PDB file of C-alpha atoms in Angstrom:
ATOM      1  CA  UNK A   1       1.686  29.653  38.607  1.00  0.00           C
ATOM      2  CA  UNK A   2       4.478  27.306  39.758  1.00  0.00           C
ATOM      3  CA  UNK A   3       1.975  24.724  40.958  1.00  0.00           C
ATOM      4  CA  UNK A   4       0.142  24.773  37.621  1.00  0.00           C
ATOM      5  CA  UNK A   5       3.443  24.794  35.673  1.00  0.00           C
ATOM      6  CA  UNK A   6       2.371  27.768  33.606  1.00  0.00           C
ATOM      7  CA  UNK A   7       4.703  28.990  30.877  1.00  0.00           C
ATOM      8  CA  UNK A   8       4.095  32.025  28.684  1.00  0.00           C
ATOM      9  CA  UNK A   9       5.504  33.405  25.461  1.00  0.00           C
ATOM     10  CA  UNK A  10       5.257  36.774  23.726  1.00  0.00           C
ATOM     11  CA  UNK A  11       3.559  36.386  20.364  1.00  0.00           C
ATOM     12  CA  UNK A  12       4.214  38.213  17.102  1.00  0.00           C
ATOM     13  CA  UNK A  13       2.154  38.617  13.971  1.00  0.00           C
ATOM     14  CA  UNK A  14       3.601  37.384  10.708  1.00  0.00           C
ATOM     15  CA  UNK A  15       3.082  35.759   7.321  1.00  0.00           C
ATOM     16  CA  UNK A  16       2.940  31.976   7.157  1.00  0.00           C
ATOM     17  CA  UNK A  17       2.351  29.362   4.434  1.00  0.00           C
ATOM     18  CA  UNK A  18      -1.248  28.326   4.042  1.00  0.00           C
ATOM     19  CA  UNK A  19      -1.766  24.651   4.863  1.00  0.00           C
ATOM     20  CA  UNK A  20      -4.189  22.043   3.590  1.00  0.00           C
ATOM     21  CA  UNK A  21      -5.217  18.764   5.184  1.00  0.00           C
ATOM     22  CA  UNK A  22      -4.600  15.568   3.221  1.00  0.00           C
ATOM     23  CA  UNK A  23      -5.411  11.982   4.054  1.00  0.00           C
ATOM     24  CA  UNK A  24      -2.510   9.575   3.849  1.00  0.00           C
ATOM     25  CA  UNK A  25      -0.995   6.355   5.062  1.00  0.00           C
ATOM     26  CA  UNK A  26       2.477   5.191   5.982  1.00  0.00           C
ATOM     27  CA  UNK A  27       4.286   3.029   3.446  1.00  0.00           C
ATOM     28  CA  UNK A  28       7.762   1.535   3.272  1.00  0.00           C
ATOM     29  CA  UNK A  29      10.446   3.521   1.489  1.00  0.00           C
ATOM     30  CA  UNK A  30      10.715   1.956  -2.001  1.00  0.00           C
ATOM     31  CA  UNK A  31      14.515   1.934  -1.665  1.00  0.00           C
ATOM     32  CA  UNK A  32      14.560   0.505   1.873  1.00  0.00           C
ATOM     33  CA  UNK A  33      11.923  -2.209   1.785  1.00  0.00           C
ATOM     34  CA  UNK A  34      10.974  -5.216  -0.276  1.00  0.00           C
ATOM     35  CA  UNK A  35       9.192  -8.523  -0.546  1.00  0.00           C
ATOM     36  CA  UNK A  36      10.541 -12.054  -0.778  1.00  0.00           C
ATOM     37  CA  UNK A  37       8.529 -14.058  -3.299  1.00  0.00           C
ATOM     38  CA  UNK A  38       8.912 -17.581  -4.655  1.00  0.00           C
ATOM     39  CA  UNK A  39       9.713 -18.108  -8.330  1.00  0.00           C
ATOM     40  CA  UNK A  40       8.285 -21.628  -8.291  1.00  0.00           C
ATOM     41  CA  UNK A  41       6.101 -23.822  -6.119  1.00  0.00           C
ATOM     42  CA  UNK A  42       7.724 -25.890  -3.398  1.00  0.00           C
ATOM     43  CA  UNK A  43       8.091 -26.638   0.309  1.00  0.00           C
ATOM     44  CA  UNK A  44       9.511 -24.170   2.841  1.00  0.00           C
ATOM     45  CA  UNK A  45      12.512 -25.345   4.898  1.00  0.00           C
ATOM     46  CA  UNK A  46      14.279 -23.490   7.714  1.00  0.00           C
ATOM     47  CA  UNK A  47      17.370 -21.482   6.835  1.00  0.00           C
ATOM     48  CA  UNK A  48      20.866 -21.885   8.347  1.00  0.00           C
ATOM     49  CA  UNK A  49      19.756 -20.016  11.498  1.00  0.00           C
ATOM     50  CA  UNK A  50      16.150 -21.192  11.454  1.00  0.00           C
ATOM     51  CA  UNK A  51      13.127 -19.618   9.797  1.00  0.00           C
ATOM     52  CA  UNK A  52      13.119 -15.812   9.972  1.00  0.00           C
ATOM     53  CA  UNK A  53      10.595 -14.442  12.497  1.00  0.00           C
ATOM     54  CA  UNK A  54       8.770 -11.144  12.977  1.00  0.00           C
ATOM     55  CA  UNK A  55      10.961  -8.296  14.187  1.00  0.00           C
ATOM     56  CA  UNK A  56      14.216 -10.078  13.368  1.00  0.00           C
ATOM     57  CA  UNK A  57      16.979  -7.844  12.040  1.00  0.00           C
ATOM     58  CA  UNK A  58      18.441  -9.103   8.783  1.00  0.00           C
ATOM     59  CA  UNK A  59      21.080  -7.941   6.329  1.00  0.00           C
ATOM     60  CA  UNK A  60      20.848  -7.790   2.563  1.00  0.00           C
ATOM     61  CA  UNK A  61      21.511 -11.202   1.021  1.00  0.00           C
ATOM     62  CA  UNK A  62      20.901 -13.140   4.244  1.00  0.00           C
ATOM     63  CA  UNK A  63      19.175 -16.506   3.789  1.00  0.00           C
ATOM     64  CA  UNK A  64      15.733 -16.304   5.414  1.00  0.00           C
ATOM     65  CA  UNK A  65      14.555 -19.785   4.376  1.00  0.00           C
ATOM     66  CA  UNK A  66      15.036 -22.526   1.804  1.00  0.00           C
ATOM     67  CA  UNK A  67      12.538 -23.499  -0.889  1.00  0.00           C
ATOM     68  CA  UNK A  68      12.576 -27.153  -1.909  1.00  0.00           C
ATOM     69  CA  UNK A  69      11.142 -27.127  -5.471  1.00  0.00           C
ATOM     70  CA  UNK A  70       8.096 -29.284  -6.050  1.00  0.00           C
ATOM     71  CA  UNK A  71       8.752 -32.105  -8.556  1.00  0.00           C
ATOM     72  CA  UNK A  72       7.211 -35.500  -9.194  1.00  0.00           C
ATOM     73  CA  UNK A  73       9.206 -38.689  -8.784  1.00  0.00           C
ATOM     74  CA  UNK A  74       9.384 -39.095 -12.569  1.00  0.00           C
ATOM     75  CA  UNK A  75      10.686 -35.533 -13.081  1.00  0.00           C
ATOM     76  CA  UNK A  76      13.290 -35.889 -10.346  1.00  0.00           C
ATOM     77  CA  UNK A  77      14.382 -39.284 -11.710  1.00  0.00           C
ATOM     78  CA  UNK A  78      14.820 -37.821 -15.195  1.00  0.00           C
ATOM     79  CA  UNK A  79      16.922 -34.952 -13.846  1.00  0.00           C
ATOM     80  CA  UNK A  80      19.111 -37.298 -11.817  1.00  0.00           C
ATOM     81  CA  UNK A  81      19.573 -39.562 -14.850  1.00  0.00           C
ATOM     82  CA  UNK A  82      20.621 -36.579 -16.989  1.00  0.00           C
ATOM     83  CA  UNK A  83      23.043 -35.455 -14.284  1.00  0.00           C
ATOM     84  CA  UNK A  84      24.591 -38.944 -14.094  1.00  0.00           C
ATOM     85  CA  UNK A  85      25.191 -38.923 -17.854  1.00  0.00           C
ATOM     86  CA  UNK A  86      26.817 -35.516 -17.624  1.00  0.00           C
ATOM     87  CA  UNK A  87      29.113 -36.711 -14.833  1.00  0.00           C
ATOM     88  CA  UNK A  88      30.242 -39.661 -16.960  1.00  0.00           C
ATOM     89  CA  UNK A  89      30.863 -37.441 -19.997  1.00  0.00           C
ATOM     90  CA  UNK A  90      32.791 -35.018 -17.828  1.00  0.00           C
ATOM     91  CA  UNK A  91      35.085 -37.780 -16.625  1.00  0.00           C
ATOM     92  CA  UNK A  92      35.832 -38.722 -20.261  1.00  0.00           C
ATOM     93  CA  UNK A  93      36.688 -35.132 -21.161  1.00  0.00           C
ATOM     94  CA  UNK A  94      38.960 -34.749 -18.114  1.00  0.00           C
ATOM     95  CA  UNK A  95      40.924 -37.856 -19.080  1.00  0.00           C
ATOM     96  CA  UNK A  96      41.244 -36.607 -22.652  1.00  0.00           C
ATOM     97  CA  UNK A  97      42.618 -33.269 -21.467  1.00  0.00           C
ATOM     98  CA  UNK A  98      45.080 -35.092 -19.182  1.00  0.00           C
ATOM     99  CA  UNK A  99      46.374 -37.260 -22.061  1.00  0.00           C
ATOM    100  CA  UNK A 100      46.771 -34.269 -24.370  1.00  0.00           C
ATOM    101  CA  UNK A 101      48.736 -32.357 -21.729  1.00  0.00           C
ATOM    102  CA  UNK A 102      51.112 -35.332 -21.392  1.00  0.00           C
ATOM    103  CA  UNK A 103      51.714 -35.181 -25.155  1.00  0.00           C
ATOM    104  CA  UNK A 104      52.437 -31.453 -25.078  1.00  0.00           C
ATOM    105  CA  UNK A 105      55.164 -30.648 -27.604  1.00  0.00           C
ATOM    106  CA  UNK A 106      54.355 -33.529 -29.898  1.00  0.00           C
ATOM    107  CA  UNK A 107      50.831 -32.334 -30.813  1.00  0.00           C
ATOM    108  CA  UNK A 108      49.560 -28.877 -31.822  1.00  0.00           C
ATOM    109  CA  UNK A 109      48.873 -26.545 -28.895  1.00  0.00           C
ATOM    110  CA  UNK A 110      45.512 -25.603 -30.404  1.00  0.00           C
ATOM    111  CA  UNK A 111      44.209 -29.153 -29.814  1.00  0.00           C
ATOM    112  CA  UNK A 112      45.040 -28.911 -26.099  1.00  0.00           C
ATOM    113  CA  UNK A 113      43.437 -25.471 -25.794  1.00  0.00           C
ATOM    114  CA  UNK A 114      40.304 -26.653 -27.605  1.00  0.00           C
ATOM    115  CA  UNK A 115      39.953 -29.626 -25.257  1.00  0.00           C
ATOM    116  CA  UNK A 116      40.358 -27.401 -22.190  1.00  0.00           C
ATOM    117  CA  UNK A 117      37.684 -24.999 -23.477  1.00  0.00           C
ATOM    118  CA  UNK A 118      35.300 -27.889 -24.100  1.00  0.00           C
ATOM    119  CA  UNK A 119      35.902 -29.192 -20.569  1.00  0.00           C
ATOM    120  CA  UNK A 120      35.282 -25.763 -18.990  1.00  0.00           C
ATOM    121  CA  UNK A 121      32.018 -25.304 -20.910  1.00  0.00           C
ATOM    122  CA  UNK A 122      30.901 -28.813 -19.989  1.00  0.00           C
ATOM    123  CA  UNK A 123      31.606 -28.191 -16.286  1.00  0.00           C
ATOM    124  CA  UNK A 124      29.394 -25.062 -16.393  1.00  0.00           C
ATOM    125  CA  UNK A 125      26.613 -27.060 -18.021  1.00  0.00           C
ATOM    126  CA  UNK A 126      26.889 -29.772 -15.370  1.00  0.00           C
ATOM    127  CA  UNK A 127      26.824 -27.161 -12.575  1.00  0.00           C
ATOM    128  CA  UNK A 128      23.644 -25.614 -14.016  1.00  0.00           C
ATOM    129  CA  UNK A 129      21.875 -28.982 -14.133  1.00  0.00           C
ATOM    130  CA  UNK A 130      23.098 -29.844 -10.629  1.00  0.00           C
ATOM    131  CA  UNK A 131      21.797 -26.519  -9.254  1.00  0.00           C
ATOM    132  CA  UNK A 132      18.329 -27.238 -10.650  1.00  0.00           C
ATOM    133  CA  UNK A 133      18.146 -30.283  -8.380  1.00  0.00           C
ATOM    134  CA  UNK A 134      19.028 -28.341  -5.230  1.00  0.00           C
ATOM    135  CA  UNK A 135      17.111 -25.959  -2.971  1.00  0.00           C
ATOM    136  CA  UNK A 136      16.392 -22.335  -3.767  1.00  0.00           C
ATOM    137  CA  UNK A 137      17.581 -19.764  -1.214  1.00  0.00           C
ATOM    138  CA  UNK A 138      15.095 -17.073  -0.206  1.00  0.00           C
ATOM    139  CA  UNK A 139      17.287 -14.017   0.396  1.00  0.00           C
ATOM    140  CA  UNK A 140      16.580 -10.716   2.156  1.00  0.00           C
ATOM    141  CA  UNK A 141      16.290  -7.992  -0.531  1.00  0.00           C
ATOM    142  CA  UNK A 142      17.426  -5.181   1.814  1.00  0.00           C
ATOM    143  CA  UNK A 143      18.825  -4.722   5.281  1.00  0.00           C
ATOM    144  CA  UNK A 144      16.193  -4.057   7.917  1.00  0.00           C
ATOM    145  CA  UNK A 145      13.542  -5.787  10.010  1.00  0.00           C
ATOM    146  CA  UNK A 146      11.239  -8.645   9.015  1.00  0.00           C
ATOM    147  CA  UNK A 147       7.769  -7.057   9.060  1.00  0.00           C
ATOM    148  CA  UNK A 148       5.663  -9.963   7.774  1.00  0.00           C
ATOM    149  CA  UNK A 149       6.013 -13.762   7.726  1.00  0.00           C
ATOM    150  CA  UNK A 150       3.487 -15.697   5.645  1.00  0.00           C
ATOM    151  CA  UNK A 151       4.898 -19.227   5.817  1.00  0.00           C
ATOM    152  CA  UNK A 152       6.009 -21.894   8.260  1.00  0.00           C
ATOM    153  CA  UNK A 153       8.431 -24.809   8.038  1.00  0.00           C
ATOM    154  CA  UNK A 154       7.016 -27.565   5.855  1.00  0.00           C
ATOM    155  CA  UNK A 155       4.372 -25.369   4.243  1.00  0.00           C
ATOM    156  CA  UNK A 156       3.824 -25.837   0.505  1.00  0.00           C
ATOM    157  CA  UNK A 157       3.625 -22.538  -1.361  1.00  0.00           C
ATOM    158  CA  UNK A 158       2.759 -21.583  -4.924  1.00  0.00           C
ATOM    159  CA  UNK A 159       4.845 -19.576  -7.363  1.00  0.00           C
ATOM    160  CA  UNK A 160       4.944 -15.767  -6.831  1.00  0.00           C
ATOM    161  CA  UNK A 161       3.640 -16.111  -3.274  1.00  0.00           C
ATOM    162  CA  UNK A 162       4.882 -13.480  -0.794  1.00  0.00           C
ATOM    163  CA  UNK A 163       6.752 -15.324   1.974  1.00  0.00           C
ATOM    164  CA  UNK A 164       8.504 -12.441   3.795  1.00  0.00           C
ATOM    165  CA  UNK A 165       8.414  -8.655   3.858  1.00  0.00           C
ATOM    166  CA  UNK A 166      11.453  -6.669   5.003  1.00  0.00           C
ATOM    167  CA  UNK A 167      11.702  -2.933   5.697  1.00  0.00           C
ATOM    168  CA  UNK A 168      13.968  -0.418   7.405  1.00  0.00           C
ATOM    169  CA  UNK A 169      11.949   1.134  10.294  1.00  0.00           C
ATOM    170  CA  UNK A 170      14.054   4.296  10.119  1.00  0.00           C
ATOM    171  CA  UNK A 171      13.309   4.898   6.443  1.00  0.00           C
ATOM    172  CA  UNK A 172       9.584   5.297   5.905  1.00  0.00           C
ATOM    173  CA  UNK A 173       7.404   7.232   3.493  1.00  0.00           C
ATOM    174  CA  UNK A 174       3.878   8.612   3.471  1.00  0.00           C
ATOM    175  CA  UNK A 175       1.489   8.402   0.541  1.00  0.00           C
ATOM    176  CA  UNK A 176      -1.145  11.147   0.540  1.00  0.00           C
ATOM    177  CA  UNK A 177      -4.135  11.823  -1.722  1.00  0.00           C
ATOM    178  CA  UNK A 178      -4.733  15.326  -3.108  1.00  0.00           C
ATOM    179  CA  UNK A 179      -8.241  15.820  -4.498  1.00  0.00           C
ATOM    180  CA  UNK A 180      -7.530  19.344  -5.770  1.00  0.00           C
ATOM    181  CA  UNK A 181      -5.057  19.272  -8.704  1.00  0.00           C
ATOM    182  CA  UNK A 182      -4.390  23.006  -8.258  1.00  0.00           C
ATOM    183  CA  UNK A 183      -2.574  22.268  -4.969  1.00  0.00           C
ATOM    184  CA  UNK A 184      -0.034  19.893  -6.473  1.00  0.00           C
ATOM    185  CA  UNK A 185       2.456  22.435  -7.863  1.00  0.00           C
ATOM    186  CA  UNK A 186       2.433  24.426  -4.621  1.00  0.00           C
ATOM    187  CA  UNK A 187       3.044  21.629  -2.133  1.00  0.00           C
ATOM    188  CA  UNK A 188       6.118  21.902   0.070  1.00  0.00           C
ATOM    189  CA  UNK A 189       7.061  20.558   3.474  1.00  0.00           C
ATOM    190  CA  UNK A 190       4.443  18.847   5.597  1.00  0.00           C
ATOM    191  CA  UNK A 191       3.925  17.303   9.009  1.00  0.00           C
ATOM    192  CA  UNK A 192       1.696  14.602  10.436  1.00  0.00           C
ATOM    193  CA  UNK A 193       0.679  14.446  14.129  1.00  0.00           C
ATOM    194  CA  UNK A 194       0.790  10.899  15.481  1.00  0.00           C
ATOM    195  CA  UNK A 195       0.559   9.363  18.903  1.00  0.00           C
ATOM    196  CA  UNK A 196       3.832  10.120  20.647  1.00  0.00           C
ATOM    197  CA  UNK A 197       5.051  12.941  18.421  1.00  0.00           C
ATOM    198  CA  UNK A 198       4.984  14.552  14.986  1.00  0.00           C
ATOM    199  CA  UNK A 199       6.375  13.240  11.703  1.00  0.00           C
ATOM    200  CA  UNK A 200       8.234  15.821   9.611  1.00  0.00           C
ATOM    201  CA  UNK A 201       7.730  15.156   5.895  1.00  0.00           C
ATOM    202  CA  UNK A 202       9.517  16.253   2.724  1.00  0.00           C
ATOM    203  CA  UNK A 203       7.728  16.005  -0.612  1.00  0.00           C
ATOM    204  CA  UNK A 204       9.349  13.555  -3.059  1.00  0.00           C
ATOM    205  CA  UNK A 205       7.031  13.595  -6.040  1.00  0.00           C
ATOM    206  CA  UNK A 206       3.486  13.604  -7.351  1.00  0.00           C
ATOM    207  CA  UNK A 207       1.911  10.863  -9.426  1.00  0.00           C
ATOM    208  CA  UNK A 208       0.112  11.922 -12.588  1.00  0.00           C
ATOM    209  CA  UNK A 209      -2.348   9.030 -12.554  1.00  0.00           C
ATOM    210  CA  UNK A 210      -5.503   9.162 -10.466  1.00  0.00           C
ATOM    211  CA  UNK A 211      -5.740   6.851  -7.488  1.00  0.00           C
ATOM    212  CA  UNK A 212      -9.119   6.707  -5.754  1.00  0.00           C
ATOM    213  CA  UNK A 213     -10.090   9.762  -7.832  1.00  0.00           C
ATOM    214  CA  UNK A 214      -7.170  11.769  -6.394  1.00  0.00           C
ATOM    215  CA  UNK A 215      -3.559  12.567  -7.250  1.00  0.00           C
ATOM    216  CA  UNK A 216      -1.102  10.543  -5.122  1.00  0.00           C
ATOM    217  CA  UNK A 217       1.662  12.509  -3.403  1.00  0.00           C
ATOM    218  CA  UNK A 218       4.701  10.781  -1.933  1.00  0.00           C
ATOM    219  CA  UNK A 219       6.468  12.224   1.131  1.00  0.00           C
ATOM    220  CA  UNK A 220       9.662  11.020   2.797  1.00  0.00           C
ATOM    221  CA  UNK A 221       9.704  10.872   6.603  1.00  0.00           C
ATOM    222  CA  UNK A 222      12.654  12.815   8.007  1.00  0.00           C
ATOM    223  CA  UNK A 223      14.571  11.126  10.800  1.00  0.00           C
ATOM    224  CA  UNK A 224      14.657  13.350  13.934  1.00  0.00           C
ATOM    225  CA  UNK A 225      17.932  14.410  15.529  1.00  0.00           C
ATOM    226  CA  UNK A 226      17.306  11.831  18.253  1.00  0.00           C
ATOM    227  CA  UNK A 227      17.566   9.101  15.620  1.00  0.00           C
ATOM    228  CA  UNK A 228      14.248   7.501  16.606  1.00  0.00           C
ATOM    229  CA  UNK A 229      10.846   7.933  14.990  1.00  0.00           C
ATOM    230  CA  UNK A 230       7.570   7.861  16.956  1.00  0.00           C
ATOM    231  CA  UNK A 231       5.909   4.451  17.140  1.00  0.00           C
ATOM    232  CA  UNK A 232       4.206   4.034  13.754  1.00  0.00           C
ATOM    233  CA  UNK A 233       3.391   1.079  11.510  1.00  0.00           C
ATOM    234  CA  UNK A 234       3.226   0.571   7.762  1.00  0.00           C
ATOM    235  CA  UNK A 235      -0.371   0.913   6.606  1.00  0.00           C
ATOM    236  CA  UNK A 236      -1.301   3.290   9.435  1.00  0.00           C
ATOM    237  CA  UNK A 237      -3.595   6.118   8.317  1.00  0.00           C
ATOM    238  CA  UNK A 238      -2.928   9.698   9.385  1.00  0.00           C
ATOM    239  CA  UNK A 239      -3.797  13.329   8.720  1.00  0.00           C
ATOM    240  CA  UNK A 240      -1.162  15.351   6.855  1.00  0.00           C
ATOM    241  CA  UNK A 241      -0.778  19.119   7.164  1.00  0.00           C
ATOM    242  CA  UNK A 242       0.838  20.159   3.881  1.00  0.00           C
ATOM    243  CA  UNK A 243       2.186  23.651   3.260  1.00  0.00           C
ATOM    244  CA  UNK A 244       1.388  25.466  -0.012  1.00  0.00           C
ATOM    245  CA  UNK A 245       2.798  28.507  -1.782  1.00  0.00           C
ATOM    246  CA  UNK A 246      -0.140  30.674  -0.674  1.00  0.00           C
ATOM    247  CA  UNK A 247       0.486  32.908   2.330  1.00  0.00           C
ATOM    248  CA  UNK A 248      -1.714  33.888   5.268  1.00  0.00           C
ATOM    249  CA  UNK A 249      -1.283  36.360   8.102  1.00  0.00           C
ATOM    250  CA  UNK A 250      -1.769  35.471  11.728  1.00  0.00           C
ATOM    251  CA  UNK A 251      -0.171  34.938  15.114  1.00  0.00           C
ATOM    252  CA  UNK A 252       1.662  31.632  15.502  1.00  0.00           C
ATOM    253  CA  UNK A 253       1.183  29.805  18.812  1.00  0.00           C
ATOM    254  CA  UNK A 254       1.888  26.208  19.867  1.00  0.00           C
ATOM    255  CA  UNK A 255      -0.968  23.735  19.586  1.00  0.00           C
ATOM    256  CA  UNK A 256      -0.983  23.306  23.376  1.00  0.00           C
ATOM    257  CA  UNK A 257      -1.842  26.990  23.846  1.00  0.00           C
ATOM    258  CA  UNK A 258      -5.286  26.551  22.265  1.00  0.00           C
ATOM    259  CA  UNK A 259      -7.912  24.938  24.511  1.00  0.00           C
ATOM    260  CA  UNK A 260     -11.696  24.644  24.466  1.00  0.00           C
ATOM    261  CA  UNK A 261     -14.219  25.950  26.966  1.00  0.00           C
ATOM    262  CA  UNK A 262     -17.491  24.366  28.082  1.00  0.00           C
ATOM    263  CA  UNK A 263     -19.172  25.594  24.900  1.00  0.00           C
ATOM    264  CA  UNK A 264     -16.486  23.880  22.775  1.00  0.00           C
ATOM    265  CA  UNK A 265     -15.109  27.236  21.634  1.00  0.00           C
ATOM    266  CA  UNK A 266     -11.407  27.677  20.942  1.00  0.00           C
ATOM    267  CA  UNK A 267      -9.617  30.079  23.246  1.00  0.00           C
ATOM    268  CA  UNK A 268      -6.186  31.060  24.513  1.00  0.00           C
ATOM    269  CA  UNK A 269      -5.119  32.522  27.852  1.00  0.00           C
ATOM    270  CA  UNK A 270      -3.379  35.895  27.844  1.00  0.00           C
ATOM    271  CA  UNK A 271      -1.185  36.949  30.784  1.00  0.00           C
ATOM    272  CA  UNK A 272      -2.221  40.591  31.084  1.00  0.00           C
ATOM    273  CA  UNK A 273      -0.558  41.405  34.421  1.00  0.00           C
ATOM    274  CA  UNK A 274       0.838  39.759  37.545  1.00  0.00           C
ATOM    275  CA  UNK A 275      -1.401  36.827  38.550  1.00  0.00           C
ATOM    276  CA  UNK A 276      -4.039  37.944  36.038  1.00  0.00           C
ATOM    277  CA  UNK A 277      -4.940  35.699  33.102  1.00  0.00           C
ATOM    278  CA  UNK A 278      -7.743  36.500  30.643  1.00  0.00           C
ATOM    279  CA  UNK A 279      -9.223  34.119  28.101  1.00  0.00           C
ATOM    280  CA  UNK A 280      -9.591  35.206  24.483  1.00  0.00           C
ATOM    281  CA  UNK A 281     -11.811  33.464  21.950  1.00  0.00           C
ATOM    282  CA  UNK A 282      -9.798  32.838  18.817  1.00  0.00           C
ATOM    283  CA  UNK A 283     -10.074  31.400  15.331  1.00  0.00           C
ATOM    284  CA  UNK A 284      -7.195  29.190  14.243  1.00  0.00           C
ATOM    285  CA  UNK A 285      -5.925  27.397  11.182  1.00  0.00           C
ATOM    286  CA  UNK A 286      -3.246  24.690  11.308  1.00  0.00           C
ATOM    287  CA  UNK A 287       0.352  25.531  10.377  1.00  0.00           C
ATOM    288  CA  UNK A 288       2.062  22.207  11.032  1.00  0.00           C
ATOM    289  CA  UNK A 289       2.035  19.449  13.575  1.00  0.00           C
ATOM    290  CA  UNK A 290       3.571  21.727  16.217  1.00  0.00           C
ATOM    291  CA  UNK A 291       1.744  25.050  15.945  1.00  0.00           C
ATOM    292  CA  UNK A 292      -1.347  26.859  14.633  1.00  0.00           C
ATOM    293  CA  UNK A 293      -1.971  30.366  13.310  1.00  0.00           C
ATOM    294  CA  UNK A 294      -4.498  32.537  15.159  1.00  0.00           C
ATOM    295  CA  UNK A 295      -6.335  34.532  12.480  1.00  0.00           C
ATOM    296  CA  UNK A 296      -8.646  36.435  14.833  1.00  0.00           C
ATOM    297  CA  UNK A 297      -8.602  37.150  18.576  1.00  0.00           C
ATOM    298  CA  UNK A 298      -4.946  38.166  18.898  1.00  0.00           C
ATOM    299  CA  UNK A 299      -3.128  41.182  17.486  1.00  0.00           C
ATOM    300  CA  UNK A 300       0.416  40.121  18.278  1.00  0.00           C
ATOM    301  CA  UNK A 301       2.562  41.247  21.163  1.00  0.00           C
ATOM    302  CA  UNK A 302       0.434  39.563  23.841  1.00  0.00           C
ATOM    303  CA  UNK A 303       1.979  37.165  26.346  1.00  0.00           C
ATOM    304  CA  UNK A 304       0.133  33.896  25.772  1.00  0.00           C
ATOM    305  CA  UNK A 305       0.150  30.812  27.998  1.00  0.00           C
ATOM    306  CA  UNK A 306       1.789  28.027  25.985  1.00  0.00           C
ATOM    307  CA  UNK A 307       2.000  25.422  28.766  1.00  0.00           C
ATOM    308  CA  UNK A 308      -0.624  24.693  31.402  1.00  0.00           C
ATOM    309  CA  UNK A 309      -3.517  26.355  29.562  1.00  0.00           C
ATOM    310  CA  UNK A 310      -5.740  23.349  30.174  1.00  0.00           C
ATOM    311  CA  UNK A 311      -5.253  23.753  33.950  1.00  0.00           C
ATOM    312  CA  UNK A 312      -6.371  27.383  33.777  1.00  0.00           C
ATOM    313  CA  UNK A 313      -9.555  26.387  31.930  1.00  0.00           C
ATOM    314  CA  UNK A 314     -10.556  24.138  34.841  1.00  0.00           C
ATOM    315  CA  UNK A 315     -10.359  26.976  37.397  1.00  0.00           C
ATOM    316  CA  UNK A 316     -13.721  28.498  38.370  1.00  0.00           C
TER     317      UNK A 316
END
């Protein structure tokens, strides 16, 4: 038993939530992910620290790249001419305000205040025109990791084109599809087995519009106590085990306790006495990503092998 690393556990019969299997895929949390799109066509230039790359950690408001707006020579010349006229008019207004301030006491105060207000408004107008000639900053919408880069330095892009995608890898969600509307009101917690572990899910809400002839259900992925999620990617498909309000009786055992024989039948190993293990054919239904419920084959109270059952199956 020590060489095979066998571990056993006494089982008990109980009532458990009935589970259903849903198809789903991983999506970014709507509050922890976003896209960076261009509002106008132009040429991509590197940001202050270079062009953002895949996997780079960024903070909200960080400049990922610059967009040089596309404009013809005639359009740019017209804008520069208008800006030059505004600069000249601004100089005239500044000198007028300076002269009026020198005459303070001999002229009404309202004339000085009116001139200062006109100068302030004119400066704002000049700043707006000057900004239209400059580059547009492409900013990170949230803090997280750059998950997609769809441009390179010097590339010309169109308006509304997605240049970057940013998400927080610790804040993910799962979108599932429920084809039976009767299950929607009874959905609770769920889990999703993935390579390297199990994702624990909490239901957020249910959409009331059909998507692919099914009702969409949104789950939030709970962060484990370790602070690290299993290796998953946005867009990855998975199988979700969702709990409902209906109850079922059975004997709960870990998933690793159930193995298959040569005939592909499900069975568990029961430790009946010292150095004596007997296989039992069982019928199981999933409970969550960690355990299953044995509905037939066990009565509860048996000592079942929960670790090393696969090694016992290989013994002849």
